[in-house]
PDB file of C-alpha atoms in Angstrom:
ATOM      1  CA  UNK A 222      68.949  41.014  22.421  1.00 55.00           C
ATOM      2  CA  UNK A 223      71.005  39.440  25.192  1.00 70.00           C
ATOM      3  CA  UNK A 224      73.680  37.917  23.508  1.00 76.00           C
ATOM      4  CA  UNK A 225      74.612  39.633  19.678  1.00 83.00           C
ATOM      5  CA  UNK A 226      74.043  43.417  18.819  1.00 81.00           C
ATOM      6  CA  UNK A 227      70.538  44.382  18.853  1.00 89.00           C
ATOM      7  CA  UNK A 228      67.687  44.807  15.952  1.00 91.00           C
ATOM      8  CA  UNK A 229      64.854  46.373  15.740  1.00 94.00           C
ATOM      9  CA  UNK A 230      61.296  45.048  14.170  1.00 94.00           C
ATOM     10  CA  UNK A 231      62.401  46.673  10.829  1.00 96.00           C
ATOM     11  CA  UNK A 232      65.837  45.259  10.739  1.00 96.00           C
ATOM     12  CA  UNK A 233      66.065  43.021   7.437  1.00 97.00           C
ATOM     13  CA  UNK A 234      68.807  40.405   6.126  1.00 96.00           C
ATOM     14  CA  UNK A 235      69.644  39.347   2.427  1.00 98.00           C
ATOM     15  CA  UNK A 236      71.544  36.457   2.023  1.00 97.00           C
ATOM     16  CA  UNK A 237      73.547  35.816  -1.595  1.00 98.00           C
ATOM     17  CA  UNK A 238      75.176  32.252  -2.242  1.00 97.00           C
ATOM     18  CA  UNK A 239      77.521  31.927  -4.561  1.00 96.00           C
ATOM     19  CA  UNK A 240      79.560  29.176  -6.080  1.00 96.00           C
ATOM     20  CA  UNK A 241      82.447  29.775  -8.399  1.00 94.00           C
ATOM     21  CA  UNK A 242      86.208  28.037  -9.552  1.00 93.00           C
ATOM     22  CA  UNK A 243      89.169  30.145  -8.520  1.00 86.00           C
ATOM     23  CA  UNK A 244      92.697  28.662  -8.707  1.00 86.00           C
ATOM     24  CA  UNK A 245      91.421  25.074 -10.063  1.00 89.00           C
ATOM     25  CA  UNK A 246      89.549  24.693  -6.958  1.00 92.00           C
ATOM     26  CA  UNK A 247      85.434  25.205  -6.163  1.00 94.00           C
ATOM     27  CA  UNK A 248      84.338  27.602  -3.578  1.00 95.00           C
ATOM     28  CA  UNK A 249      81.070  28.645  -1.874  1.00 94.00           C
ATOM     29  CA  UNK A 250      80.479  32.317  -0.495  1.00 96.00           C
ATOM     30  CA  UNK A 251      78.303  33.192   1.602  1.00 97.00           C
ATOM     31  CA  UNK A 252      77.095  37.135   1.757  1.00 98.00           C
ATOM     32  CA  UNK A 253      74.678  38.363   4.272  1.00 97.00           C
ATOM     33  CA  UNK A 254      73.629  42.202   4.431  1.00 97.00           C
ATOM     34  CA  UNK A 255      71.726  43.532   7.645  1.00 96.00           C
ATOM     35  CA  UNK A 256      69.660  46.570   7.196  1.00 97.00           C
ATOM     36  CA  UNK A 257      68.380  48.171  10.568  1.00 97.00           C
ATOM     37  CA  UNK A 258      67.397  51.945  10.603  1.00 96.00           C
ATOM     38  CA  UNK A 259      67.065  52.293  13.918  1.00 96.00           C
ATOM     39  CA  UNK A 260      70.580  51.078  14.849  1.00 94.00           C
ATOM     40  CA  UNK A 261      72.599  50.710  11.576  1.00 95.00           C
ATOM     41  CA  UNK A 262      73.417  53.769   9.966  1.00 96.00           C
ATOM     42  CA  UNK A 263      74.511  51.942   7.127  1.00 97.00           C
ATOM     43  CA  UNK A 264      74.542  48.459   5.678  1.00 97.00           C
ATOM     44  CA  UNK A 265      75.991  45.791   8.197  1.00 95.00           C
ATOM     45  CA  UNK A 266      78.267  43.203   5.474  1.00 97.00           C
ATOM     46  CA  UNK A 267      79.782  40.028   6.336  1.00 97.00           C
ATOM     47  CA  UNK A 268      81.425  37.334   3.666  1.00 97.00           C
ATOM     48  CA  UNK A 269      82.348  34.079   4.317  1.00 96.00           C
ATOM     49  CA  UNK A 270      83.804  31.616   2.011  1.00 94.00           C
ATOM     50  CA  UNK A 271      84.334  28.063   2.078  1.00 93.00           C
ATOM     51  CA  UNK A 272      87.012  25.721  -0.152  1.00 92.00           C
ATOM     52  CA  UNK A 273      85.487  21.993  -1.056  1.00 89.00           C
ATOM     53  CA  UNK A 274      87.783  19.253   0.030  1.00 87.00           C
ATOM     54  CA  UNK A 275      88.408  17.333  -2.605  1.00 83.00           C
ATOM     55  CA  UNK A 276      87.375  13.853  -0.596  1.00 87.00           C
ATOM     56  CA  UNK A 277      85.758  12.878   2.465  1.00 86.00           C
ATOM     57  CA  UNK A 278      88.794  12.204   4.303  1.00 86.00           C
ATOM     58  CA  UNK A 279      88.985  15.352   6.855  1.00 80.00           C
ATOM     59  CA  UNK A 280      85.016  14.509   7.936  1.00 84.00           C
ATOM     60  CA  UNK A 281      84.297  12.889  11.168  1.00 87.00           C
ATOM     61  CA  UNK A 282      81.202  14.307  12.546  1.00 87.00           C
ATOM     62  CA  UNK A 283      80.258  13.532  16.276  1.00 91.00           C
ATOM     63  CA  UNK A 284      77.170  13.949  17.992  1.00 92.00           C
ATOM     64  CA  UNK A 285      77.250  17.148  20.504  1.00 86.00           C
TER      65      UNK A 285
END
């Protein structure tokens, strides 16, 4: 591709969301798993997780 690392036609992701309570507070993770065989050798992992505010008060969305 011309920006990103490329894929092939075979390449395949799996995305798992999960929400759980760590610490008293609620989290979402998000797990994605890219398969290529023709330019992964092995499983390509990324996490990312994500705390919930507990109000709306740090939200102030503009248009882009």
């Amino acid at each position: 591709t011309r920006h990103g690392f490329p894929y092939s036609e075979n390449a395949t992701i799996k995305e798992y969301f999960v929400r759980h309570d760590d610490f008293g507070e609620e989290w979402f993770t998000v797990t994605t798993v890219i398969d290529d065989p023709a330019y992964l050798t092995e499983s390509y992992v990324t996490s990312t997780h994500f705390r919930r505010e507990p109000d709306d008060d740090g939200w102030n969305p503009r248009p882009c």
